[in-house]
Coordinates of C-alpha atoms and ligand atoms in Angstrom, one line a residue:
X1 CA 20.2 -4.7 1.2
X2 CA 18.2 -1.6 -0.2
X3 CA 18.8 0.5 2.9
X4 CA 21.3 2.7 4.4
X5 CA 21.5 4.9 7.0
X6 CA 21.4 8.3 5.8
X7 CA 23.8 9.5 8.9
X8 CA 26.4 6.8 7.2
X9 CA 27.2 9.2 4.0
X10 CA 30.6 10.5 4.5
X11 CA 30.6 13.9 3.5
X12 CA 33.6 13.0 0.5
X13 CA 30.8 10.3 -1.2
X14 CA 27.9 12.9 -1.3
X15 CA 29.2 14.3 -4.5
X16 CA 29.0 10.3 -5.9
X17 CA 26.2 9.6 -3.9
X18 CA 23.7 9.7 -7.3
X19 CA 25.9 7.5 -9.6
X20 CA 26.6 5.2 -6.4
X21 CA 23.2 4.9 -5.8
X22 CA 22.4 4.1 -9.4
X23 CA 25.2 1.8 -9.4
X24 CA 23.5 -0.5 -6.1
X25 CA 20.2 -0.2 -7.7
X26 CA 21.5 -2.1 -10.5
X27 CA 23.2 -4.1 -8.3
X28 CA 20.5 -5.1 -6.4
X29 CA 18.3 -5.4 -9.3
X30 CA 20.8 -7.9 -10.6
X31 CA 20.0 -10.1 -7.5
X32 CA 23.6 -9.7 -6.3
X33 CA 23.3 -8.1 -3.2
X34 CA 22.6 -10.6 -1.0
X35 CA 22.1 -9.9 2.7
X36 CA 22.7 -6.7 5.0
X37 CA 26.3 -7.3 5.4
X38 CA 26.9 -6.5 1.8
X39 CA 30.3 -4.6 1.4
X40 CA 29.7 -3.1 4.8
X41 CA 27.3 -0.4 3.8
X42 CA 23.5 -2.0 3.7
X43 CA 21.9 -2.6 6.5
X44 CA 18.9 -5.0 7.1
X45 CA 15.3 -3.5 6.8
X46 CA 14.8 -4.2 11.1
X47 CA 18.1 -2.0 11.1
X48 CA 16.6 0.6 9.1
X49 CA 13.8 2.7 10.7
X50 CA 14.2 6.0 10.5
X51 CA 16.8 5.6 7.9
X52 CA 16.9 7.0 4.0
X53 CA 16.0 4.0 1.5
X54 CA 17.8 3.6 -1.3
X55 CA 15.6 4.0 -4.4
X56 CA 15.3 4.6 -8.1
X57 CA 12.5 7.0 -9.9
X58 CA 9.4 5.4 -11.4
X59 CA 7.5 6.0 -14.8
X60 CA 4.3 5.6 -13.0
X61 CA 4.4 8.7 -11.3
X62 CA 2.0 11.2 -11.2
X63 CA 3.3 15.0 -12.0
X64 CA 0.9 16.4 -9.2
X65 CA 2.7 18.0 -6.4
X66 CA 3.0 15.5 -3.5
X67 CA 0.8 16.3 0.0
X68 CA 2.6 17.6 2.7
X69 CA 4.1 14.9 4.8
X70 CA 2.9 16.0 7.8
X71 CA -0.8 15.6 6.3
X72 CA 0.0 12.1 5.1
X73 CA 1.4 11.1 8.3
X74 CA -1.4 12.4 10.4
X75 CA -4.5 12.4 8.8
X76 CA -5.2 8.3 8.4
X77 CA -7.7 6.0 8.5
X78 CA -6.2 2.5 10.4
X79 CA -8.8 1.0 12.3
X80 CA -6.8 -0.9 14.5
X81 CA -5.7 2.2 16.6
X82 CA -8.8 4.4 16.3
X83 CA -11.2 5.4 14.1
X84 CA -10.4 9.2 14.1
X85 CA -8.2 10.6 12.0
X86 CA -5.3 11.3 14.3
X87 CA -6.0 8.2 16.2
X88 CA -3.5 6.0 13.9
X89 CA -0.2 8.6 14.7
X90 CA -1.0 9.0 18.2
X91 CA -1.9 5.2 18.6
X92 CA 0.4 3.3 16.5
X93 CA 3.7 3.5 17.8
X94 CA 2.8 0.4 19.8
X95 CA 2.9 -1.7 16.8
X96 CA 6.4 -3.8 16.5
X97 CA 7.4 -4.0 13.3
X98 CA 10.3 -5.9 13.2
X99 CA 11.0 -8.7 12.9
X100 CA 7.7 -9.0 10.2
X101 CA 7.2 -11.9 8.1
X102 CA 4.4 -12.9 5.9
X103 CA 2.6 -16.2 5.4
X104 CA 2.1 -17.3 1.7
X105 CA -0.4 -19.6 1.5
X106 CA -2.3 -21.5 -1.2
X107 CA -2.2 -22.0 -4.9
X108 CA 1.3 -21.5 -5.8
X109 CA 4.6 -23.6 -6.0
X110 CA 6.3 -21.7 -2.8
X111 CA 4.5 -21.3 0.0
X112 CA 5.9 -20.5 2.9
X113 CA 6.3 -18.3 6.1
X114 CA 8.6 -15.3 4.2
X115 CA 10.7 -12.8 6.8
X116 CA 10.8 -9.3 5.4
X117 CA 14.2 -9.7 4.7
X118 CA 13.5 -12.3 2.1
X119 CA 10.7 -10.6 0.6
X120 CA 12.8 -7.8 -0.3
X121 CA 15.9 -9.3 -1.7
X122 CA 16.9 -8.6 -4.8
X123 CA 14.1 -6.3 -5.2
X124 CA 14.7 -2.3 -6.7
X125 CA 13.1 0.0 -4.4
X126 CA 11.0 2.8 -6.4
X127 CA 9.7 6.2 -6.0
X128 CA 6.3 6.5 -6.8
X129 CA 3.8 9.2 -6.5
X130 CA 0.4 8.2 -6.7
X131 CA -3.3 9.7 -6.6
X132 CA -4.9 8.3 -3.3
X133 CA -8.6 8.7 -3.4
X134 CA -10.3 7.4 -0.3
X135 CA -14.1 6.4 -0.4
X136 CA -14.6 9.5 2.1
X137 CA -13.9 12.2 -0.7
X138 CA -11.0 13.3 0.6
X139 CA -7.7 12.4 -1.6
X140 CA -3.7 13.1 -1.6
X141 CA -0.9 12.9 -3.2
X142 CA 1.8 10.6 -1.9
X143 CA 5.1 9.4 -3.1
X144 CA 5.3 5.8 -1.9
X145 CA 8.9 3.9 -1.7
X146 CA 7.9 0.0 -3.0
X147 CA 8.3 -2.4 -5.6
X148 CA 5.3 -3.9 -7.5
X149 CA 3.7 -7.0 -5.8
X150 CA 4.0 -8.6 -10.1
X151 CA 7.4 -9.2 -8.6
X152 CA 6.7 -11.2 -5.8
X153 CA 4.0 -12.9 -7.0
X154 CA 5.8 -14.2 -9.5
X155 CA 9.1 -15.5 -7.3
X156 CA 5.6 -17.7 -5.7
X157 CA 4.8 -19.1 -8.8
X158 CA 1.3 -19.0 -8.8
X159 CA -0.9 -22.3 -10.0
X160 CA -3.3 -22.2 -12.5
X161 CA -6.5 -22.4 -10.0
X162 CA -4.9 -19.0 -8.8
X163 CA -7.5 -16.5 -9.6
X164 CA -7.5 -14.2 -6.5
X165 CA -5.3 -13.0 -4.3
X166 CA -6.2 -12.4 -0.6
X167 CA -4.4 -10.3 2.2
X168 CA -4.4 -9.8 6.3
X169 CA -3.6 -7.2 8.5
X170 CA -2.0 -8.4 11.5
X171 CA -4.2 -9.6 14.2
X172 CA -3.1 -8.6 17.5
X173 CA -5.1 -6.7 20.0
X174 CA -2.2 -6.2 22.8
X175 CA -0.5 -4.0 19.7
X176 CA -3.7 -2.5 17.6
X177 CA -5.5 -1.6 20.5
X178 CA -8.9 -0.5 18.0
X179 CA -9.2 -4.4 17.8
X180 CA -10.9 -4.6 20.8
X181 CA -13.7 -3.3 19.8
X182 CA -15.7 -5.2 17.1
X183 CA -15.7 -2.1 14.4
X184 CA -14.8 -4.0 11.5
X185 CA -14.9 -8.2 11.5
X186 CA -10.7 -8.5 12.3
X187 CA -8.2 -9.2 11.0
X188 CA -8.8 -6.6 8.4
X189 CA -8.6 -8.5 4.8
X190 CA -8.4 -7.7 1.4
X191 CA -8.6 -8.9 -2.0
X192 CA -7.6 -8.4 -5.7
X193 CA -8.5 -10.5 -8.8
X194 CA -5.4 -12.1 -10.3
X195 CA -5.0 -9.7 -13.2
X196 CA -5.3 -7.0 -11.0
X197 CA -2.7 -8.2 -8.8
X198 CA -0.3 -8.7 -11.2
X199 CA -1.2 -4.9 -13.2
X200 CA 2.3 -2.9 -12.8
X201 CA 0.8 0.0 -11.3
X202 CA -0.3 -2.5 -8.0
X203 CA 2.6 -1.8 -5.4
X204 CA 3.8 -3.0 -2.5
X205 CA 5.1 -0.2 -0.3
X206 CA 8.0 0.2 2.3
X207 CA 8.3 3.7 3.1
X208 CA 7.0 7.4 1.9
X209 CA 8.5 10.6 1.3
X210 CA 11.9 8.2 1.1
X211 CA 11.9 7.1 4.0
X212 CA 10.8 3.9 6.2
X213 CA 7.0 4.1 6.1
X214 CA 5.3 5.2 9.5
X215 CA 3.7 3.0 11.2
X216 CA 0.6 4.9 10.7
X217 CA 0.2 4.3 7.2
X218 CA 0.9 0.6 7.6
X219 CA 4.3 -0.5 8.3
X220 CA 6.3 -2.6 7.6
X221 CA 4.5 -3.6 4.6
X222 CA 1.5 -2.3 3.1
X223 CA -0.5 -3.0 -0.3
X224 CA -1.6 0.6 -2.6
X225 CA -3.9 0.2 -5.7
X226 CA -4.1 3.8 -7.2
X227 CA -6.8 3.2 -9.2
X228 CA -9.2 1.7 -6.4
X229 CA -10.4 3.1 -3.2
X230 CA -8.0 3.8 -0.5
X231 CA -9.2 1.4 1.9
X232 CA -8.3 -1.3 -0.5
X233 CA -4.3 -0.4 0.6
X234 CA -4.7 -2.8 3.3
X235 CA -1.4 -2.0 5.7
X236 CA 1.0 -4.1 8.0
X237 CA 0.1 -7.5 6.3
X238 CA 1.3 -10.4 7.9
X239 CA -0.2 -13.0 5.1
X240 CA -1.2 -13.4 1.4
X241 CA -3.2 -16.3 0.1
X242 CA -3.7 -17.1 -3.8
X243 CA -7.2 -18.8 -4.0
X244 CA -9.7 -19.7 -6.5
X245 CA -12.3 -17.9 -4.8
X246 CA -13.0 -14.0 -4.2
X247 CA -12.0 -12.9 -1.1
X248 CA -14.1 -11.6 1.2
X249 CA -12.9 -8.2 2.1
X250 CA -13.4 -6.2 5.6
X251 CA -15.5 -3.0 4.4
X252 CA -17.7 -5.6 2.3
X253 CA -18.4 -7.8 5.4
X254 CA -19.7 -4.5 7.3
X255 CA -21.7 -2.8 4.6
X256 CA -22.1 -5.0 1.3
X257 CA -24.9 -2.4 -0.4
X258 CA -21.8 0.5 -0.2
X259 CA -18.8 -1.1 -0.3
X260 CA -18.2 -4.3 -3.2
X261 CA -15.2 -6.7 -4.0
X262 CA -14.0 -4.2 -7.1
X263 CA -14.1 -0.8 -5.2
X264 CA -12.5 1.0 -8.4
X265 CA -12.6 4.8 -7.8
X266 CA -15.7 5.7 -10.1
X267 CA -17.2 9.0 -10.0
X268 CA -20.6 7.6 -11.6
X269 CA -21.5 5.4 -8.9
X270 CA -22.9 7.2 -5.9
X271 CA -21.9 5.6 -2.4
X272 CA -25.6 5.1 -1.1
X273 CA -25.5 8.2 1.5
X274 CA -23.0 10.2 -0.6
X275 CA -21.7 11.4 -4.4
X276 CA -18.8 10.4 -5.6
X277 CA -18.3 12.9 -8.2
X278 CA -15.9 15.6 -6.0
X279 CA -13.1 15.3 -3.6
X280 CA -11.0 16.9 -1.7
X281 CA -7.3 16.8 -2.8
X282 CA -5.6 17.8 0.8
X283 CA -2.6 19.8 -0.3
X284 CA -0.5 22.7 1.0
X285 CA -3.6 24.7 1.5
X286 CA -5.1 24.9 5.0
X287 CA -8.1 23.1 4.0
X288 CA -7.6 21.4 0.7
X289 CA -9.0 22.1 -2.8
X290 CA -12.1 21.0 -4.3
X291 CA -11.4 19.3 -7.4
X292 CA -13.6 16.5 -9.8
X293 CA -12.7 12.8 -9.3
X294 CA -11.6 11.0 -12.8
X295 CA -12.8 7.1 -13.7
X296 CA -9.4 5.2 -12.3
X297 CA -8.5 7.9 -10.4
X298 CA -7.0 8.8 -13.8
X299 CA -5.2 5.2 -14.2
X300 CA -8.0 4.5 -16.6
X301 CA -5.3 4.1 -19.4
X302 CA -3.5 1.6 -17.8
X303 CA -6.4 -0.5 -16.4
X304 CA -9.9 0.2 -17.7
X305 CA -9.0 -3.0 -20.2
X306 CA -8.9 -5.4 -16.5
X307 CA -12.7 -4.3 -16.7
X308 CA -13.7 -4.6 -20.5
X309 CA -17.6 -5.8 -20.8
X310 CA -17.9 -5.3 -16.7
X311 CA -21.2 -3.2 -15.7
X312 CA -19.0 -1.3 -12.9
X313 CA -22.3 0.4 -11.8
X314 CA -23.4 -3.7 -10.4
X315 CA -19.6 -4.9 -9.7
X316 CA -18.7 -1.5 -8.2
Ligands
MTE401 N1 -5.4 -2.8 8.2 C1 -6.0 -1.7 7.7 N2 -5.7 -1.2 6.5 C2 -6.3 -0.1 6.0 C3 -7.2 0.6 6.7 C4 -7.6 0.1 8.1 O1 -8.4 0.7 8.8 N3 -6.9 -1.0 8.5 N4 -7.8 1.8 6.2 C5 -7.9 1.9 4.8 C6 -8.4 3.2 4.3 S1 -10.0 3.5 4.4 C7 -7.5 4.1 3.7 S2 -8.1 5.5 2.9 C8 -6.1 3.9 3.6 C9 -5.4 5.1 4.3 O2 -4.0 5.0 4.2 P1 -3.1 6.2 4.8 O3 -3.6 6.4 6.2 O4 -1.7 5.7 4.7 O5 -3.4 7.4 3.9 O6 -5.7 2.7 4.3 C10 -6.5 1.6 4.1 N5 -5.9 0.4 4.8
MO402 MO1 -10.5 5.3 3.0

């Protein structure tokens, strides 16, 4: 579908290779492409690691220079193989990631156990750079590769009694060796109200830096809400349940007086043992650069309105 291999170019098409990938993105926005064997030159995502997605540039970008990969790829909070933050790279290469399929379960017209493959059909893969601002004050800039979850929610066909929507990490201890120890209650869940799940800036992502995303930071799969905390990105999800209920959510489960259900990034409410009013955005420097945090992580344009009459000091 959406990916080829980047070792596949013919040196005569590189000079069409923008208008030809312009022309598939259409394509495959159309919903025409349908499988890997597509004119002979897609391949299937379990084909594709390591290989250069196909994508198209988003609006929602941030201008801020992205964070050196090599920061994003090794610096990483993921539990499940270590709670250091070079843990995750060194640890996570035992994690299979194809084939991946995720459950959808609940309050909608389609549920149904959903292969990778299926999920991205006929979707347009997008750059997008976003702020990431985790709870721990440090924060980067990464360009994802994903589509936004609106899409796929929407191909589900949500019921009216769907009010929240509820994610899973994998659960598999012979893979994520960190789930042997009781750190967190596994698997490692998530939630998002509705509204917020359906917001266009709420992604699902595929790969960074164009490329098949490491498995590190959450492959194959992985949620990013740039206006929230960064442990609300839950990665490698296996299922996604639409419910009339909140979800309960890992980090709220181990300490409910720091960590809610909303999580927005919010420089006016102190984390009980820390301030939330600096970070440190890791960029090409050695060590990074001190810099204020803004409401939304600086979405606030597009989302403070999901929040309207909300005390976000009590529903932090
Ligand atoms: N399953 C799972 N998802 C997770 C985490 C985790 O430990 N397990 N950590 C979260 C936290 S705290 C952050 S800051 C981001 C980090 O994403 P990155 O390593 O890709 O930067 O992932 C989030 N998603
Ligand atoms: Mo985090």
């Amino acid at each position: 579908m959406l990916l080829r291999r980047s070792t596949d170019i013919k040196s005569s098409e590189i000079t069409d290779k923008k208008d030809y990938l312009n022309r598939r993105s259409l394509i495959a926005s159309a919903g025409l492409l349908a499988g890997g064997a597509a004119f002979g030159l897609a391949f299937d995502i379990k084909d594709a690691q390591g290989a250069a997605l196909t994508t198209v540039k988003s609006p929602f970008s941030t201008s801020d220079a992205p964070t050196p990969k090599t920061k994003i790829t090794t610096y990483n909070n993921f539990y499940e193989f270590g709670t250091d933050k070079e843990d995750p790279s060194e640890n996570a290469g035992s994690l299979k990631t194809a084939p991946w399929s995720i459950a959808i379960e609940g309050e909608c017209a389609k549920p149904a156990t959903y292969t990778l493959e299926d999920i991205l059909k006929g979707e347009t893969l997008e750059d997008r750079v976003y702020r990431h601002r985790c709870v721990e004050r440090w924060s980067m800039i990464i360009p994802w590769v994903g589509f936004p979850l609106a899409n796929l929610l929407k191909r589900i066909e949500p019921t009216s009694s769907a009010k929240y929507v509820a994610f899973e990490t994998l659960y598999d201890p012979k893979q994520m060796p960190g789930q042997r120890e009781k750190v967190l209650e596994w698997p490692y869940a998530e939630g998002l109200r509705m509204d917020e799940a359906m917001n266009p800036l709420t992604l699902l992502a595929v790969g960074l830096y164009g490329e098949t995303l490491p498995n590190q930071d959450g492959a194959p799969i992985r949620l990013v809400v740039p206006w929230k905390y960064g442990f609300k990105g839950i990665k490698s999800i296996v299922k996604i349940r639409l419910q009339a209920e909140q979800p309960k959510t890992a980090w709220n489960i181990a300490a409910p007086r720091e960590y809610g259900f909303y999580s927005n990034v919010n420089p006016n409410h102190d984390h009980p043992r820390w301030s939330q009013k600096k970070e440190m955005r890791l960029d090409s420097s050695r060590l990074g650069t001190m810099i204020d945090t803004a409401m939304f992580n600086g979405y606030g344009d597009q989302v403070a309105s999901l929040y309207a009459g909300m005390d976000l000091d009590k529903n932090f």
